[in-house]
Amino acid sequence: MSFEETTKIINSKESQVLISEAEIKEKVKELGKKIAEDYRGKCPILVGVLNGSFIFCADLFRAIDIDCEVDFIKISSYGDAMETSGEVKLLKDTDAHLRDRHVIVVEDIVDSGYSVEYLRKKIQATHPKSLKFVSLLIKEEGAQVPYHIDYIGFKIPNRFVVGYGLDYAQKFRNLPQVYVLNENS
Ligand code: IMP
Ligand code: MG
C-alpha cells in the first residue's frame, strides 16, 4: 500500500476517529499515575509487546515517575489478517531476566485473549515477583479465552482499529489517534 492509498482510506468517510489524541494523552497520564502509586519503591519492569505497543509503551513509560525499567518481547499471531489465527509464536524474547522482578506487560489491544494468556504462561514460568498486564484497548466481545487485564485504557466495540501503534498490514501505526478502519476500502 502506498502512502497515498493509506491516506485515502483514512480520509474516506467510513473511517472514523474512535479515540482522539487528547483522550489518549489523558488516559496515558492517568494509567502512569496509577502504576507509579502501585509500584513505588518496587522498580517494576515494563515489557512492551512488539510491534503494536511500542508507541503506547514509550508514552506510558514517560508517564511513570518512579524508578522503572523497560524491555520488549515480540510475538506474532495475526500475520497480515484481521482475524486471529489463535496460534501465538515467540519472535523475540526479553533480554532482561524477569525472575524476582515486578513485571508489567504492556499491550496495545486485547481481542481474543490468546496473546496475553500465552504471555502470562510464558512469563510466569520465569518466576517473576509479580505479574500484571496493562492494555490501552480491549475488545471484550472478542474474548475466546478467559483473561485478566489489571489496567485498562479503553473498552472498545468489536471493530478493527488502527493508529497509535496499531496496524493493518503494517500500515497506519504512525497515526496519532485511534481510527476504526473502513473494512470496505
Ligand atoms: P489477541 O491475541 O486476539 O488478543 O490479539 C491481540 C493482538 O492482535 C494485539 O496485540 C494486536 O497486535 C492485534 N490486534 C487485535 N485487534 C486488533 C485491531 O483491531 N487492530 C490492530 N491490531 C489488532
Ligand atoms: Mg500486539
Coordinates of C-alpha atoms and ligand atoms in Angstrom, one line a residue:
M1 CA 0.0 0.0 0.0
S2 CA 1.4 3.4 -0.9
F3 CA 1.3 6.4 1.4
E4 CA -1.4 8.0 -0.9
E5 CA -3.5 4.9 -0.7
T6 CA -3.4 4.7 3.1
T7 CA -4.2 8.4 3.3
K8 CA -7.2 7.9 1.0
I9 CA -8.5 5.1 3.2
I10 CA -8.2 7.1 6.4
N11 CA -9.8 10.1 4.8
S12 CA -12.7 8.1 3.4
K13 CA -16.0 8.9 5.2
E14 CA -16.3 5.3 6.7
S15 CA -13.1 5.5 8.6
Q16 CA -13.7 7.4 11.8
V17 CA -11.8 8.6 14.8
L18 CA -12.6 6.3 17.7
I19 CA -10.2 7.8 20.3
S20 CA -8.7 11.3 19.9
E21 CA -5.1 12.3 20.6
A22 CA -6.3 14.3 23.6
E23 CA -8.2 11.4 25.1
I24 CA -5.2 9.1 24.6
K25 CA -2.9 11.6 26.3
E26 CA -5.3 12.0 29.3
K27 CA -5.6 8.2 29.7
V28 CA -1.9 7.5 29.5
K29 CA -1.3 10.1 32.2
E30 CA -3.9 8.5 34.4
L31 CA -2.5 5.0 33.9
G32 CA 1.0 6.2 34.5
K33 CA 0.0 7.9 37.8
K34 CA -1.9 4.8 39.0
I35 CA 1.1 2.5 38.2
A36 CA 3.5 4.8 39.9
E37 CA 1.4 4.8 43.0
D38 CA 1.1 1.0 43.0
Y39 CA 4.8 0.3 42.4
R40 CA 6.6 3.0 44.4
G41 CA 9.8 1.5 45.7
K42 CA 9.5 -1.6 43.6
C43 CA 11.3 -0.7 40.4
P44 CA 9.0 -2.5 38.0
I45 CA 10.0 -3.6 34.5
L46 CA 7.6 -2.8 31.7
V47 CA 7.6 -5.4 29.0
G48 CA 6.3 -3.9 25.8
V49 CA 4.7 -6.3 23.3
L50 CA 6.1 -5.6 19.8
N51 CA 5.2 -4.2 17.4
G52 CA 1.8 -2.8 18.3
S53 CA 2.6 -1.4 21.8
F54 CA 5.8 0.4 21.1
I55 CA 4.2 3.9 21.0
F56 CA 1.9 3.3 23.9
C57 CA 4.7 1.8 25.9
A58 CA 7.0 4.8 25.2
D59 CA 4.4 7.2 26.3
L60 CA 3.3 5.2 29.4
F61 CA 6.9 4.7 30.4
R62 CA 7.4 8.5 30.5
A63 CA 4.2 8.9 32.5
I64 CA 5.5 6.7 35.3
D65 CA 7.5 9.0 37.6
I66 CA 9.2 6.3 39.7
D67 CA 12.3 4.1 39.1
C68 CA 11.4 1.7 36.4
E69 CA 12.9 -0.2 33.5
V70 CA 11.7 -1.3 30.1
D71 CA 12.3 -4.2 27.8
F72 CA 10.4 -5.8 24.8
I73 CA 9.1 -9.1 23.7
K74 CA 7.9 -9.8 20.2
I75 CA 5.1 -12.3 19.4
S76 CA 3.0 -12.8 16.3
S77 CA -0.4 -14.2 15.9
Y78 CA -2.2 -12.4 13.0
G79 CA 0.1 -12.3 10.0
D80 CA -1.5 -9.7 7.8
A81 CA -5.1 -10.8 8.5
M82 CA -7.7 -9.0 10.6
E83 CA -8.7 -12.2 12.4
T84 CA -6.5 -14.1 14.9
S85 CA -5.2 -17.5 13.9
G86 CA -5.2 -18.5 17.6
E87 CA -1.6 -19.6 17.2
V88 CA 0.9 -17.4 19.0
K89 CA 4.6 -17.5 18.1
L90 CA 7.5 -16.1 20.1
L91 CA 9.7 -14.0 17.7
K92 CA 11.9 -12.3 20.3
D93 CA 12.3 -12.9 24.0
T94 CA 13.1 -10.2 26.6
D95 CA 16.8 -9.6 27.2
A96 CA 16.2 -8.9 30.9
H97 CA 15.8 -11.7 33.4
L98 CA 12.4 -11.5 34.8
R99 CA 12.9 -13.8 37.8
D100 CA 12.0 -11.9 41.1
R101 CA 11.1 -8.8 39.2
H102 CA 7.8 -6.9 39.3
V103 CA 6.7 -7.3 35.7
I104 CA 4.1 -5.2 33.9
V105 CA 3.3 -6.4 30.4
V106 CA 2.2 -3.6 28.1
E107 CA -0.2 -4.5 25.3
D108 CA -1.8 -2.2 22.7
I109 CA -5.0 -4.2 22.4
V110 CA -6.6 -7.4 23.7
D111 CA -9.0 -9.1 21.4
S112 CA -9.3 -12.9 21.6
G113 CA -7.1 -13.0 24.7
Y114 CA -4.7 -15.7 23.2
S115 CA -1.7 -13.3 23.2
V116 CA -2.0 -12.2 26.8
E117 CA -2.7 -15.8 28.0
Y118 CA 0.3 -17.0 26.1
L119 CA 2.5 -14.3 27.6
R120 CA 1.1 -15.0 31.1
K121 CA 2.2 -18.6 30.9
K122 CA 5.5 -17.8 29.4
I123 CA 6.4 -15.1 31.9
Q124 CA 5.0 -16.9 34.9
A125 CA 7.4 -19.7 34.1
T126 CA 10.3 -17.4 34.7
H127 CA 9.1 -16.8 38.3
P128 CA 8.6 -13.0 38.5
K129 CA 7.9 -11.5 41.9
S130 CA 4.6 -10.2 40.5
L131 CA 3.0 -10.1 37.0
K132 CA 0.4 -7.6 35.8
F133 CA -1.0 -6.5 32.5
V134 CA -1.9 -3.1 31.1
S135 CA -3.6 -2.7 27.8
L136 CA -4.6 0.6 26.1
L137 CA -7.6 -1.1 24.4
I138 CA -9.7 -4.2 25.0
K139 CA -12.4 -5.6 22.8
E140 CA -14.4 -7.6 25.3
E141 CA -16.7 -9.1 22.7
G142 CA -13.7 -10.7 21.0
A143 CA -12.8 -12.9 24.0
Q144 CA -12.2 -16.5 23.1
V145 CA -10.4 -17.5 26.3
P146 CA -10.7 -16.1 29.9
Y147 CA -8.1 -13.4 30.6
H148 CA -7.5 -10.7 33.2
I149 CA -6.1 -7.2 32.5
D150 CA -5.2 -5.2 35.6
Y151 CA -5.0 -1.7 34.0
I152 CA -7.4 -0.9 31.1
G153 CA -7.3 2.2 29.0
F154 CA -10.5 1.9 26.9
K155 CA -13.1 -0.8 26.3
I156 CA -14.0 -0.6 22.6
P157 CA -16.5 -2.3 20.3
N158 CA -15.5 -5.3 18.2
R159 CA -14.2 -3.3 15.2
F160 CA -10.8 -3.4 13.6
V161 CA -8.9 -0.3 14.7
V162 CA -5.6 1.3 13.6
G163 CA -3.3 4.1 14.7
Y164 CA -1.2 5.0 17.7
G165 CA 0.9 1.9 17.1
L166 CA -1.8 -0.4 15.8
D167 CA -1.5 -1.6 12.3
Y168 CA -3.3 -3.1 9.4
A169 CA -0.8 -5.0 7.2
Q170 CA 2.0 -3.0 9.0
K171 CA 0.5 0.4 7.9
F172 CA -1.2 3.2 9.9
R173 CA 0.9 2.8 13.0
N174 CA 2.1 6.4 12.8
L175 CA -1.4 7.9 13.0
P176 CA -1.7 10.0 16.3
Q177 CA -5.2 8.8 17.1
V178 CA -7.2 5.5 17.0
Y179 CA -9.4 5.0 14.0
V180 CA -12.0 2.4 13.1
L181 CA -10.8 1.1 9.8
N182 CA -13.2 1.2 7.0
E183 CA -13.2 -2.5 6.1
N184 CA -14.6 -2.0 2.6
S185 CA -11.7 0.2 1.5
Ligands
IMP1 P1 -5.5 -11.4 20.6 O1 -4.4 -12.4 20.8 O2 -6.6 -11.8 19.7 O3 -6.0 -10.9 21.9 O4 -4.8 -10.2 19.8 C1 -4.0 -9.3 20.3 C2 -3.1 -8.7 19.2 O5 -3.7 -8.7 18.0 C3 -2.9 -7.3 19.6 O6 -1.7 -7.2 20.4 C4 -2.7 -6.7 18.2 O7 -1.4 -6.8 17.8 C5 -3.6 -7.5 17.3 N1 -5.0 -6.9 17.2 C6 -6.1 -7.3 17.7 N2 -7.1 -6.5 17.3 C7 -6.6 -5.5 16.5 C8 -7.1 -4.4 15.8 O8 -8.3 -4.0 15.9 N3 -6.3 -3.6 15.1 C9 -4.9 -3.9 15.0 N4 -4.4 -5.0 15.7 C10 -5.2 -5.8 16.4
MG2 MG 0.1 -6.7 19.6

